[in-house]
mmCIF file of C-alpha atoms in Angstrom:
data_model
loop_
_atom_site.group_PDB
_atom_site.id
_atom_site.type_symbol
_atom_site.label_atom_id
_atom_site.label_comp_id
_atom_site.label_asym_id
_atom_site.label_seq_id
_atom_site.Cartn_x
_atom_site.Cartn_y
_atom_site.Cartn_z
ATOM 1 C CA UNK A 1 -11.503 15.999 -27.046
ATOM 2 C CA UNK A 2 -10.583 12.954 -24.897
ATOM 3 C CA UNK A 3 -7.119 13.772 -23.605
ATOM 4 C CA UNK A 4 -6.515 10.296 -22.155
ATOM 5 C CA UNK A 5 -6.671 8.788 -25.645
ATOM 6 C CA UNK A 6 -3.394 10.505 -26.514
ATOM 7 C CA UNK A 7 -1.726 9.594 -23.224
ATOM 8 C CA UNK A 8 1.230 7.309 -23.998
ATOM 9 C CA UNK A 9 1.207 3.836 -22.491
ATOM 10 C CA UNK A 10 4.105 3.062 -20.157
ATOM 11 C CA UNK A 11 5.893 -0.108 -21.186
ATOM 12 C CA UNK A 12 6.176 -2.690 -18.343
ATOM 13 C CA UNK A 13 9.921 -2.847 -18.943
ATOM 14 C CA UNK A 14 10.217 0.888 -18.237
ATOM 15 C CA UNK A 15 8.207 0.474 -15.031
ATOM 16 C CA UNK A 16 10.502 -2.327 -13.835
ATOM 17 C CA UNK A 17 13.563 -0.260 -14.712
ATOM 18 C CA UNK A 18 12.230 2.621 -12.622
ATOM 19 C CA UNK A 19 11.492 0.300 -9.682
ATOM 20 C CA UNK A 20 14.987 -1.197 -9.946
ATOM 21 C CA UNK A 21 16.586 2.245 -10.065
ATOM 22 C CA UNK A 22 14.554 3.340 -7.030
ATOM 23 C CA UNK A 23 15.583 0.224 -5.117
ATOM 24 C CA UNK A 24 19.263 0.872 -5.866
ATOM 25 C CA UNK A 25 18.897 4.479 -4.703
ATOM 26 C CA UNK A 26 17.408 3.217 -1.429
ATOM 27 C CA UNK A 27 20.342 0.830 -1.026
ATOM 28 C CA UNK A 28 22.635 3.848 -1.188
ATOM 29 C CA UNK A 29 20.610 6.190 1.033
ATOM 30 C CA UNK A 30 19.174 3.728 3.584
ATOM 31 C CA UNK A 31 20.971 0.382 3.154
ATOM 32 C CA UNK A 32 20.106 -1.172 6.525
ATOM 33 C CA UNK A 33 16.390 -0.379 6.378
ATOM 34 C CA UNK A 34 16.143 -1.423 2.716
ATOM 35 C CA UNK A 35 17.784 -4.778 3.373
ATOM 36 C CA UNK A 36 15.642 -5.334 6.479
ATOM 37 C CA UNK A 37 12.469 -4.692 4.470
ATOM 38 C CA UNK A 38 13.760 -6.940 1.678
ATOM 39 C CA UNK A 39 14.238 -9.767 4.182
ATOM 40 C CA UNK A 40 10.806 -9.076 5.674
ATOM 41 C CA UNK A 41 9.304 -9.582 2.204
ATOM 42 C CA UNK A 42 11.303 -12.760 1.565
ATOM 43 C CA UNK A 43 10.428 -14.446 4.859
ATOM 44 C CA UNK A 44 6.773 -13.413 4.673
ATOM 45 C CA UNK A 45 6.440 -14.783 1.138
ATOM 46 C CA UNK A 46 8.284 -17.996 2.055
ATOM 47 C CA UNK A 47 5.968 -18.754 4.966
ATOM 48 C CA UNK A 48 2.863 -17.877 2.946
ATOM 49 C CA UNK A 49 3.956 -20.322 0.223
ATOM 50 C CA UNK A 50 4.781 -23.003 2.801
ATOM 51 C CA UNK A 51 1.363 -22.736 4.454
ATOM 52 C CA UNK A 52 -0.509 -22.543 1.148
ATOM 53 C CA UNK A 53 1.205 -25.226 -0.930
ATOM 54 C CA UNK A 54 3.294 -27.493 1.323
ATOM 55 C CA UNK A 55 1.283 -28.106 4.483
ATOM 56 C CA UNK A 56 -2.026 -30.023 4.692
ATOM 57 C CA UNK A 57 -4.939 -28.229 3.042
ATOM 58 C CA UNK A 58 -7.279 -28.785 5.986
ATOM 59 C CA UNK A 59 -4.960 -26.835 8.279
ATOM 60 C CA UNK A 60 -6.190 -23.228 8.787
ATOM 61 C CA UNK A 61 -3.854 -20.433 7.705
ATOM 62 C CA UNK A 62 -1.832 -19.121 10.655
ATOM 63 C CA UNK A 63 -1.416 -15.355 10.156
ATOM 64 C CA UNK A 64 0.490 -14.968 13.425
ATOM 65 C CA UNK A 65 3.066 -17.475 12.224
ATOM 66 C CA UNK A 66 3.583 -15.487 9.004
ATOM 67 C CA UNK A 67 4.000 -12.337 11.095
ATOM 68 C CA UNK A 68 6.619 -14.071 13.261
ATOM 69 C CA UNK A 69 8.557 -15.231 10.208
ATOM 70 C CA UNK A 70 8.341 -11.808 8.582
ATOM 71 C CA UNK A 71 9.465 -10.072 11.769
ATOM 72 C CA UNK A 72 12.498 -12.382 11.944
ATOM 73 C CA UNK A 73 13.438 -11.268 8.443
ATOM 74 C CA UNK A 74 12.927 -7.609 9.359
ATOM 75 C CA UNK A 75 14.649 -7.570 12.751
ATOM 76 C CA UNK A 76 17.289 -10.301 12.517
ATOM 77 C CA UNK A 77 18.032 -11.616 9.010
ATOM 78 C CA UNK A 78 18.184 -8.301 7.156
ATOM 79 C CA UNK A 79 20.179 -6.473 9.815
ATOM 80 C CA UNK A 80 22.700 -9.197 10.671
ATOM 81 C CA UNK A 81 23.100 -10.054 6.977
ATOM 82 C CA UNK A 82 23.881 -6.411 6.201
ATOM 83 C CA UNK A 83 26.751 -6.351 8.698
ATOM 84 C CA UNK A 84 28.027 -9.898 8.142
ATOM 85 C CA UNK A 85 28.260 -9.692 4.353
ATOM 86 C CA UNK A 86 29.605 -6.148 4.586
ATOM 87 C CA UNK A 87 32.392 -7.401 6.857
ATOM 88 C CA UNK A 88 33.069 -10.400 4.631
ATOM 89 C CA UNK A 89 33.350 -8.195 1.524
ATOM 90 C CA UNK A 90 35.642 -5.717 3.309
ATOM 91 C CA UNK A 91 38.012 -8.429 4.547
ATOM 92 C CA UNK A 92 37.919 -10.550 1.372
ATOM 93 C CA UNK A 93 37.427 -8.210 -1.602
ATOM 94 C CA UNK A 94 37.454 -9.371 -5.201
ATOM 95 C CA UNK A 95 36.069 -12.303 -7.154
ATOM 96 C CA UNK A 96 39.074 -14.587 -7.611
ATOM 97 C CA UNK A 97 38.119 -18.284 -7.322
ATOM 98 C CA UNK A 98 40.072 -18.720 -4.074
ATOM 99 C CA UNK A 99 38.372 -15.639 -2.582
ATOM 100 C CA UNK A 100 34.904 -16.843 -3.576
ATOM 101 C CA UNK A 101 35.630 -20.339 -2.200
ATOM 102 C CA UNK A 102 36.869 -18.869 1.105
ATOM 103 C CA UNK A 103 33.742 -16.729 1.467
ATOM 104 C CA UNK A 104 31.460 -19.693 0.771
ATOM 105 C CA UNK A 105 33.406 -21.782 3.323
ATOM 106 C CA UNK A 106 33.141 -19.071 6.019
ATOM 107 C CA UNK A 107 29.462 -18.514 5.262
ATOM 108 C CA UNK A 108 28.532 -22.183 5.469
ATOM 109 C CA UNK A 109 30.748 -23.325 8.357
ATOM 110 C CA UNK A 110 30.487 -20.265 10.632
ATOM 111 C CA UNK A 111 27.518 -18.091 9.644
ATOM 112 C CA UNK A 112 25.161 -20.920 8.725
ATOM 113 C CA UNK A 113 25.110 -22.563 12.216
ATOM 114 C CA UNK A 114 24.936 -19.123 13.887
ATOM 115 C CA UNK A 115 21.983 -18.245 11.664
ATOM 116 C CA UNK A 116 20.252 -21.493 12.649
ATOM 117 C CA UNK A 117 20.749 -20.734 16.354
ATOM 118 C CA UNK A 118 19.332 -17.219 15.864
ATOM 119 C CA UNK A 119 16.387 -18.470 13.806
ATOM 120 C CA UNK A 120 15.274 -21.162 16.244
ATOM 121 C CA UNK A 121 16.082 -18.904 19.207
ATOM 122 C CA UNK A 122 13.949 -16.054 17.859
ATOM 123 C CA UNK A 123 10.939 -18.305 17.226
ATOM 124 C CA UNK A 124 11.413 -19.887 20.647
ATOM 125 C CA UNK A 125 11.441 -16.434 22.307
ATOM 126 C CA UNK A 126 8.427 -14.936 20.506
ATOM 127 C CA UNK A 127 6.432 -18.086 21.233
ATOM 128 C CA UNK A 128 7.281 -17.815 24.947
ATOM 129 C CA UNK A 129 8.987 -21.195 25.134
ATOM 130 C CA UNK A 130 11.603 -22.260 27.676
ATOM 131 C CA UNK A 131 15.369 -22.714 27.279
ATOM 132 C CA UNK A 132 14.951 -26.487 27.615
ATOM 133 C CA UNK A 133 12.501 -26.425 24.676
ATOM 134 C CA UNK A 134 15.035 -24.372 22.690
ATOM 135 C CA UNK A 135 17.723 -26.944 23.504
ATOM 136 C CA UNK A 136 15.450 -29.786 22.355
ATOM 137 C CA UNK A 137 14.716 -27.931 19.103
ATOM 138 C CA UNK A 138 18.411 -27.349 18.420
ATOM 139 C CA UNK A 139 19.248 -30.996 19.099
ATOM 140 C CA UNK A 140 16.493 -32.188 16.781
ATOM 141 C CA UNK A 141 16.566 -29.714 13.868
ATOM 142 C CA UNK A 142 19.777 -27.636 13.729
ATOM 143 C CA UNK A 143 21.751 -30.309 11.856
ATOM 144 C CA UNK A 144 18.911 -30.722 9.340
ATOM 145 C CA UNK A 145 18.811 -26.944 8.787
ATOM 146 C CA UNK A 146 22.597 -26.697 8.326
ATOM 147 C CA UNK A 147 22.832 -29.637 5.928
ATOM 148 C CA UNK A 148 19.770 -28.464 4.010
ATOM 149 C CA UNK A 149 21.476 -25.100 3.672
ATOM 150 C CA UNK A 150 24.560 -26.677 2.101
ATOM 151 C CA UNK A 151 22.500 -28.116 -0.744
ATOM 152 C CA UNK A 152 21.069 -24.685 -1.610
ATOM 153 C CA UNK A 153 23.570 -22.068 -0.511
ATOM 154 C CA UNK A 154 26.918 -23.534 -1.578
ATOM 155 C CA UNK A 155 26.068 -23.164 -5.299
ATOM 156 C CA UNK A 156 23.962 -20.036 -4.668
ATOM 157 C CA UNK A 157 26.746 -18.245 -2.796
ATOM 158 C CA UNK A 158 29.336 -19.279 -5.370
ATOM 159 C CA UNK A 159 27.304 -17.196 -7.834
ATOM 160 C CA UNK A 160 26.627 -14.543 -5.183
ATOM 161 C CA UNK A 161 30.257 -13.872 -4.248
ATOM 162 C CA UNK A 162 31.482 -14.282 -7.804
ATOM 163 C CA UNK A 163 29.040 -12.127 -9.747
ATOM 164 C CA UNK A 164 26.578 -10.148 -7.575
ATOM 165 C CA UNK A 165 27.495 -6.548 -6.583
ATOM 166 C CA UNK A 166 27.973 -6.279 -2.772
ATOM 167 C CA UNK A 167 25.096 -3.807 -2.304
ATOM 168 C CA UNK A 168 22.647 -6.251 -3.893
ATOM 169 C CA UNK A 169 23.717 -9.390 -2.027
ATOM 170 C CA UNK A 170 20.713 -9.341 0.335
ATOM 171 C CA UNK A 171 18.286 -8.909 -2.566
ATOM 172 C CA UNK A 172 19.853 -11.876 -4.374
ATOM 173 C CA UNK A 173 19.854 -13.931 -1.174
ATOM 174 C CA UNK A 174 16.215 -13.107 -0.436
ATOM 175 C CA UNK A 175 15.153 -13.982 -3.978
ATOM 176 C CA UNK A 176 16.492 -17.507 -3.419
ATOM 177 C CA UNK A 177 15.484 -17.385 0.238
ATOM 178 C CA UNK A 178 11.790 -17.259 -0.724
ATOM 179 C CA UNK A 179 12.076 -20.831 -1.965
ATOM 180 C CA UNK A 180 14.455 -21.905 0.816
ATOM 181 C CA UNK A 181 12.173 -20.308 3.418
ATOM 182 C CA UNK A 182 9.443 -22.811 2.527
ATOM 183 C CA UNK A 183 11.760 -25.480 3.965
ATOM 184 C CA UNK A 184 12.931 -23.218 6.796
ATOM 185 C CA UNK A 185 9.401 -22.189 7.774
ATOM 186 C CA UNK A 186 8.254 -25.808 7.853
ATOM 187 C CA UNK A 187 11.286 -26.799 9.954
ATOM 188 C CA UNK A 188 11.072 -23.826 12.308
ATOM 189 C CA UNK A 189 7.405 -24.401 13.075
ATOM 190 C CA UNK A 190 7.609 -28.192 13.359
ATOM 191 C CA UNK A 191 6.912 -29.533 16.825
ATOM 192 C CA UNK A 192 9.774 -31.240 18.640
ATOM 193 C CA UNK A 193 9.144 -34.968 18.461
ATOM 194 C CA UNK A 194 8.868 -36.644 21.855
ATOM 195 C CA UNK A 195 10.162 -33.601 23.712
ATOM 196 C CA UNK A 196 8.023 -34.141 26.788
ATOM 197 C CA UNK A 197 8.528 -37.895 26.613
ATOM 198 C CA UNK A 198 12.313 -37.473 26.580
ATOM 199 C CA UNK A 199 12.123 -35.128 29.585
ATOM 200 C CA UNK A 200 9.973 -37.589 31.541
ATOM 201 C CA UNK A 201 12.371 -40.451 30.816
ATOM 202 C CA UNK A 202 15.292 -38.297 31.950
ATOM 203 C CA UNK A 203 13.539 -37.448 35.210
ATOM 204 C CA UNK A 204 12.770 -41.137 35.864
ATOM 205 C CA UNK A 205 16.406 -42.051 35.307
ATOM 206 C CA UNK A 206 17.510 -39.352 37.769
ATOM 207 C CA UNK A 207 15.126 -40.710 40.388
ATOM 208 C CA UNK A 208 16.469 -44.244 39.889
#
């Protein structure tokens, strides 16, 4: 007899339920590592989508760039997000409208610029660039990153702080972050316009 013929098929919904249950168990047993790996996945996927669908088709795929973005998610975004949102939830518990609004305000006026500084700083460091290049990048793109974040994360975090369980905040954030990372990846890897030209003009002025 063919035993496999009587083997019951596993419904996809049951498989997803098991994966979800396993993920929640990992959040309880190893929260920091789980969130770091979640962010690694989100940033890797975001950069892959940016390179595949947003940037010119004749441009070769940069695997090192995807690795740099993924490593930022693993080492910086997941870990700092774990502690920041944990602190925010401990100091401002509950889901009252005023509490949610305060959390969104703190996230977007304090954490958002700090995140931008860390993001551009990390890419600057792993690419072996100088502090002056980092300063040029911040002057050119930090405001764009912060204001772009407001358009996405103000409504997203209103839902996040109002309805998402604290342990699953990073998963929720990274789900949205995949789309947002397309913008962030493009911005983070964009060359500073006229950086060298600005430096040369500054040096000429000093000489005069």
